[in-house]
Amino acid sequence: MSSRRAVSSISSLLLRGPKKAGFSKKAAPSVDEAKEAANDPRMQEIMRQLEPMPEMDFKETMDAISPGFRDELKKAAKTFNLESMNENNMRMKQMKARLSLREQAIQALPEDLQQEARAVDTSHFPKGIFMFRSTPPGAIKFGKAEN
């Protein structure tokens, strides 16, 4: 019996249980076939990958690092946190500025258009339109980009 068939036999046992007579031409796998499939190296590798990974002990890892390098790691972590916080604050300021500009632009419209501008657009993007991503539209001829 091939290992592929053995794995499918195991999976059929695990997922659906034993097959009932009359519903399939293929006979249910026997216990010997299931044991043979369990000894298949590929099946063992799949089962090994499904096992949860052991938890790492952070304190033991940090104790193994030299004190000078540990200080460098802490300094790098603080610098990273500071830079990422500054980037996030800058993004939030930009978003707030865009939203306030959008609101000012809507308020400059006539009253009947303001309601329409504040409505959420839930329409889908048209399916037949090609979105250019990396090549300018003028460089594409007959579906191929010029070099």
PDB file of C-alpha atoms in Angstrom:
ATOM      1  CA  MET A   1       0.000   0.000   0.000  1.00  0.00           C
ATOM      2  CA  SER A   2       1.410   3.374  -0.965  1.00  0.00           C
ATOM      3  CA  SER A   3       2.115   5.938   1.728  1.00  0.00           C
ATOM      4  CA  ARG A   4      -0.164   8.516   0.029  1.00  0.00           C
ATOM      5  CA  ARG A   5      -3.093   6.101   0.243  1.00  0.00           C
ATOM      6  CA  ALA A   6      -2.192   5.275   3.852  1.00  0.00           C
ATOM      7  CA  VAL A   7      -2.193   8.954   4.798  1.00  0.00           C
ATOM      8  CA  SER A   8      -5.558   9.439   3.094  1.00  0.00           C
ATOM      9  CA  SER A   9      -6.857   6.394   4.964  1.00  0.00           C
ATOM     10  CA  ILE A  10      -5.744   7.879   8.285  1.00  0.00           C
ATOM     11  CA  SER A  11      -7.224  11.242   7.442  1.00  0.00           C
ATOM     12  CA  SER A  12     -10.518   9.634   6.427  1.00  0.00           C
ATOM     13  CA  LEU A  13     -10.634   7.791   9.745  1.00  0.00           C
ATOM     14  CA  LEU A  14      -9.837  10.927  11.701  1.00  0.00           C
ATOM     15  CA  LEU A  15     -12.176  13.274   9.842  1.00  0.00           C
ATOM     16  CA  ARG A  16     -15.198  11.138   8.977  1.00  0.00           C
ATOM     17  CA  GLY A  17     -14.869   8.021  11.039  1.00  0.00           C
ATOM     18  CA  PRO A  18     -15.275   4.574   9.533  1.00  0.00           C
ATOM     19  CA  LYS A  19     -17.158   4.497   6.222  1.00  0.00           C
ATOM     20  CA  LYS A  20     -20.569   2.943   6.201  1.00  0.00           C
ATOM     21  CA  ALA A  21     -21.320   0.086   3.852  1.00  0.00           C
ATOM     22  CA  GLY A  22     -23.188   0.975   0.683  1.00  0.00           C
ATOM     23  CA  PHE A  23     -22.061   4.606   0.478  1.00  0.00           C
ATOM     24  CA  SER A  24     -18.694   4.056  -1.177  1.00  0.00           C
ATOM     25  CA  LYS A  25     -17.060   1.507  -3.422  1.00  0.00           C
ATOM     26  CA  LYS A  26     -13.796   1.836  -1.518  1.00  0.00           C
ATOM     27  CA  ALA A  27     -13.563  -0.294   1.615  1.00  0.00           C
ATOM     28  CA  ALA A  28     -12.805   1.307   4.967  1.00  0.00           C
ATOM     29  CA  PRO A  29      -9.126   1.111   5.934  1.00  0.00           C
ATOM     30  CA  SER A  30      -8.226  -1.730   8.209  1.00  0.00           C
ATOM     31  CA  VAL A  31      -6.467  -1.320  11.543  1.00  0.00           C
ATOM     32  CA  ASP A  32      -3.241  -2.684  10.022  1.00  0.00           C
ATOM     33  CA  GLU A  33      -3.377  -0.051   7.263  1.00  0.00           C
ATOM     34  CA  ALA A  34      -3.908   2.668   9.856  1.00  0.00           C
ATOM     35  CA  LYS A  35      -0.902   1.459  11.881  1.00  0.00           C
ATOM     36  CA  GLU A  36       1.197   1.340   8.712  1.00  0.00           C
ATOM     37  CA  ALA A  37       0.192   4.906   7.870  1.00  0.00           C
ATOM     38  CA  ALA A  38       1.101   6.037  11.399  1.00  0.00           C
ATOM     39  CA  ASN A  39       4.653   4.703  10.857  1.00  0.00           C
ATOM     40  CA  ASP A  40       5.036   6.668   7.619  1.00  0.00           C
ATOM     41  CA  PRO A  41       7.866   9.239   8.030  1.00  0.00           C
ATOM     42  CA  ARG A  42       5.869  11.982   6.305  1.00  0.00           C
ATOM     43  CA  MET A  43       2.940  11.431   8.660  1.00  0.00           C
ATOM     44  CA  GLN A  44       5.306  11.511  11.638  1.00  0.00           C
ATOM     45  CA  GLU A  45       6.762  14.810  10.377  1.00  0.00           C
ATOM     46  CA  ILE A  46       3.249  16.276  10.074  1.00  0.00           C
ATOM     47  CA  MET A  47       2.393  15.167  13.598  1.00  0.00           C
ATOM     48  CA  ARG A  48       5.692  16.587  14.911  1.00  0.00           C
ATOM     49  CA  GLN A  49       4.941  19.947  13.323  1.00  0.00           C
ATOM     50  CA  LEU A  50       1.475  19.973  14.895  1.00  0.00           C
ATOM     51  CA  GLU A  51       2.887  19.565  18.405  1.00  0.00           C
ATOM     52  CA  PRO A  52       3.051  22.804  20.417  1.00  0.00           C
ATOM     53  CA  MET A  53       6.489  24.368  20.674  1.00  0.00           C
ATOM     54  CA  PRO A  54       8.155  24.321  24.102  1.00  0.00           C
ATOM     55  CA  GLU A  55       8.043  27.624  25.937  1.00  0.00           C
ATOM     56  CA  MET A  56      11.312  29.522  26.117  1.00  0.00           C
ATOM     57  CA  ASP A  57      12.493  30.744  29.470  1.00  0.00           C
ATOM     58  CA  PHE A  58      13.265  34.444  28.976  1.00  0.00           C
ATOM     59  CA  LYS A  59      15.124  34.815  32.263  1.00  0.00           C
ATOM     60  CA  GLU A  60      17.558  31.989  31.468  1.00  0.00           C
ATOM     61  CA  THR A  61      18.163  33.462  28.029  1.00  0.00           C
ATOM     62  CA  MET A  62      18.917  36.904  29.460  1.00  0.00           C
ATOM     63  CA  ASP A  63      21.223  35.413  32.120  1.00  0.00           C
ATOM     64  CA  ALA A  64      23.262  33.726  29.377  1.00  0.00           C
ATOM     65  CA  ILE A  65      23.928  37.093  27.679  1.00  0.00           C
ATOM     66  CA  SER A  66      26.918  39.125  28.840  1.00  0.00           C
ATOM     67  CA  PRO A  67      26.076  42.300  30.846  1.00  0.00           C
ATOM     68  CA  GLY A  68      27.627  44.677  28.269  1.00  0.00           C
ATOM     69  CA  PHE A  69      25.645  43.170  25.415  1.00  0.00           C
ATOM     70  CA  ARG A  70      22.497  43.148  27.577  1.00  0.00           C
ATOM     71  CA  ASP A  71      22.879  46.914  28.113  1.00  0.00           C
ATOM     72  CA  GLU A  72      23.281  47.409  24.356  1.00  0.00           C
ATOM     73  CA  LEU A  73      20.099  45.384  23.754  1.00  0.00           C
ATOM     74  CA  LYS A  74      18.173  47.459  26.289  1.00  0.00           C
ATOM     75  CA  LYS A  75      19.417  50.706  24.714  1.00  0.00           C
ATOM     76  CA  ALA A  76      18.460  49.450  21.236  1.00  0.00           C
ATOM     77  CA  ALA A  77      14.997  48.456  22.488  1.00  0.00           C
ATOM     78  CA  LYS A  78      14.443  51.886  24.061  1.00  0.00           C
ATOM     79  CA  THR A  79      15.597  53.617  20.871  1.00  0.00           C
ATOM     80  CA  PHE A  80      13.299  51.445  18.767  1.00  0.00           C
ATOM     81  CA  ASN A  81      10.330  52.129  21.053  1.00  0.00           C
ATOM     82  CA  LEU A  82      11.004  55.871  20.994  1.00  0.00           C
ATOM     83  CA  GLU A  83      11.347  55.973  17.195  1.00  0.00           C
ATOM     84  CA  SER A  84       8.238  53.855  16.598  1.00  0.00           C
ATOM     85  CA  MET A  85       6.250  56.029  19.047  1.00  0.00           C
ATOM     86  CA  ASN A  86       7.436  59.187  17.237  1.00  0.00           C
ATOM     87  CA  GLU A  87       6.470  57.684  13.855  1.00  0.00           C
ATOM     88  CA  ASN A  88       3.052  56.758  15.195  1.00  0.00           C
ATOM     89  CA  ASN A  89       2.539  60.260  16.638  1.00  0.00           C
ATOM     90  CA  MET A  90       3.524  61.798  13.295  1.00  0.00           C
ATOM     91  CA  ARG A  91       1.076  59.518  11.447  1.00  0.00           C
ATOM     92  CA  MET A  92      -1.702  60.454  13.870  1.00  0.00           C
ATOM     93  CA  LYS A  93      -0.989  64.186  13.398  1.00  0.00           C
ATOM     94  CA  GLN A  94      -1.080  63.773   9.613  1.00  0.00           C
ATOM     95  CA  MET A  95      -4.337  61.851   9.801  1.00  0.00           C
ATOM     96  CA  LYS A  96      -5.878  64.481  12.084  1.00  0.00           C
ATOM     97  CA  ALA A  97      -4.765  67.237   9.668  1.00  0.00           C
ATOM     98  CA  ARG A  98      -6.257  65.376   6.695  1.00  0.00           C
ATOM     99  CA  LEU A  99      -9.535  64.845   8.507  1.00  0.00           C
ATOM    100  CA  SER A 100      -9.753  68.511   9.505  1.00  0.00           C
ATOM    101  CA  LEU A 101      -8.962  69.600   5.919  1.00  0.00           C
ATOM    102  CA  ARG A 102     -11.606  67.204   4.622  1.00  0.00           C
ATOM    103  CA  GLU A 103     -14.161  68.595   7.052  1.00  0.00           C
ATOM    104  CA  GLN A 104     -13.282  72.178   6.054  1.00  0.00           C
ATOM    105  CA  ALA A 105     -13.662  71.269   2.369  1.00  0.00           C
ATOM    106  CA  ILE A 106     -17.067  69.698   3.041  1.00  0.00           C
ATOM    107  CA  GLN A 107     -18.187  72.785   4.972  1.00  0.00           C
ATOM    108  CA  ALA A 108     -17.201  74.973   1.986  1.00  0.00           C
ATOM    109  CA  LEU A 109     -19.692  73.067  -0.209  1.00  0.00           C
ATOM    110  CA  PRO A 110     -23.337  74.090  -0.621  1.00  0.00           C
ATOM    111  CA  GLU A 111     -25.742  72.562   1.919  1.00  0.00           C
ATOM    112  CA  ASP A 112     -27.259  69.964  -0.441  1.00  0.00           C
ATOM    113  CA  LEU A 113     -23.804  68.681  -1.484  1.00  0.00           C
ATOM    114  CA  GLN A 114     -22.553  68.482   2.114  1.00  0.00           C
ATOM    115  CA  GLN A 115     -24.933  65.624   2.924  1.00  0.00           C
ATOM    116  CA  GLU A 116     -23.816  63.757  -0.199  1.00  0.00           C
ATOM    117  CA  ALA A 117     -20.119  64.347   0.604  1.00  0.00           C
ATOM    118  CA  ARG A 118     -20.539  62.993   4.152  1.00  0.00           C
ATOM    119  CA  ALA A 119     -22.281  59.814   2.944  1.00  0.00           C
ATOM    120  CA  VAL A 120     -20.133  56.673   3.000  1.00  0.00           C
ATOM    121  CA  ASP A 121     -19.335  55.265  -0.449  1.00  0.00           C
ATOM    122  CA  THR A 122     -19.922  51.509  -0.284  1.00  0.00           C
ATOM    123  CA  SER A 123     -19.821  50.843  -4.034  1.00  0.00           C
ATOM    124  CA  HIS A 124     -17.318  48.300  -5.336  1.00  0.00           C
ATOM    125  CA  PHE A 125     -14.448  49.189  -7.627  1.00  0.00           C
ATOM    126  CA  PRO A 126     -15.364  48.363 -11.261  1.00  0.00           C
ATOM    127  CA  LYS A 127     -14.147  44.907 -12.275  1.00  0.00           C
ATOM    128  CA  GLY A 128     -13.143  45.771 -15.841  1.00  0.00           C
ATOM    129  CA  ILE A 129     -10.639  48.483 -14.932  1.00  0.00           C
ATOM    130  CA  PHE A 130      -6.937  47.557 -14.781  1.00  0.00           C
ATOM    131  CA  MET A 131      -5.024  49.106 -11.885  1.00  0.00           C
ATOM    132  CA  PHE A 132      -1.462  50.106 -12.846  1.00  0.00           C
ATOM    133  CA  ARG A 133       0.930  49.288 -10.043  1.00  0.00           C
ATOM    134  CA  SER A 134       4.580  49.510 -10.995  1.00  0.00           C
ATOM    135  CA  THR A 135       4.683  50.743 -14.579  1.00  0.00           C
ATOM    136  CA  PRO A 136       3.435  54.116 -15.836  1.00  0.00           C
ATOM    137  CA  PRO A 137       0.407  53.760 -18.152  1.00  0.00           C
ATOM    138  CA  GLY A 138       2.279  55.158 -21.193  1.00  0.00           C
ATOM    139  CA  ALA A 139       4.972  52.459 -21.020  1.00  0.00           C
ATOM    140  CA  ILE A 140       2.558  49.575 -21.559  1.00  0.00           C
ATOM    141  CA  LYS A 141       1.833  48.478 -25.151  1.00  0.00           C
ATOM    142  CA  PHE A 142      -0.105  45.338 -25.998  1.00  0.00           C
ATOM    143  CA  GLY A 143      -0.015  44.141 -22.390  1.00  0.00           C
ATOM    144  CA  LYS A 144       3.799  44.183 -22.124  1.00  0.00           C
ATOM    145  CA  ALA A 145       5.985  46.809 -20.504  1.00  0.00           C
ATOM    146  CA  GLU A 146       8.774  48.277 -22.595  1.00  0.00           C
ATOM    147  CA  ASN A 147      12.290  47.795 -21.302  1.00  0.00           C
TER     148      ASN A 147
END
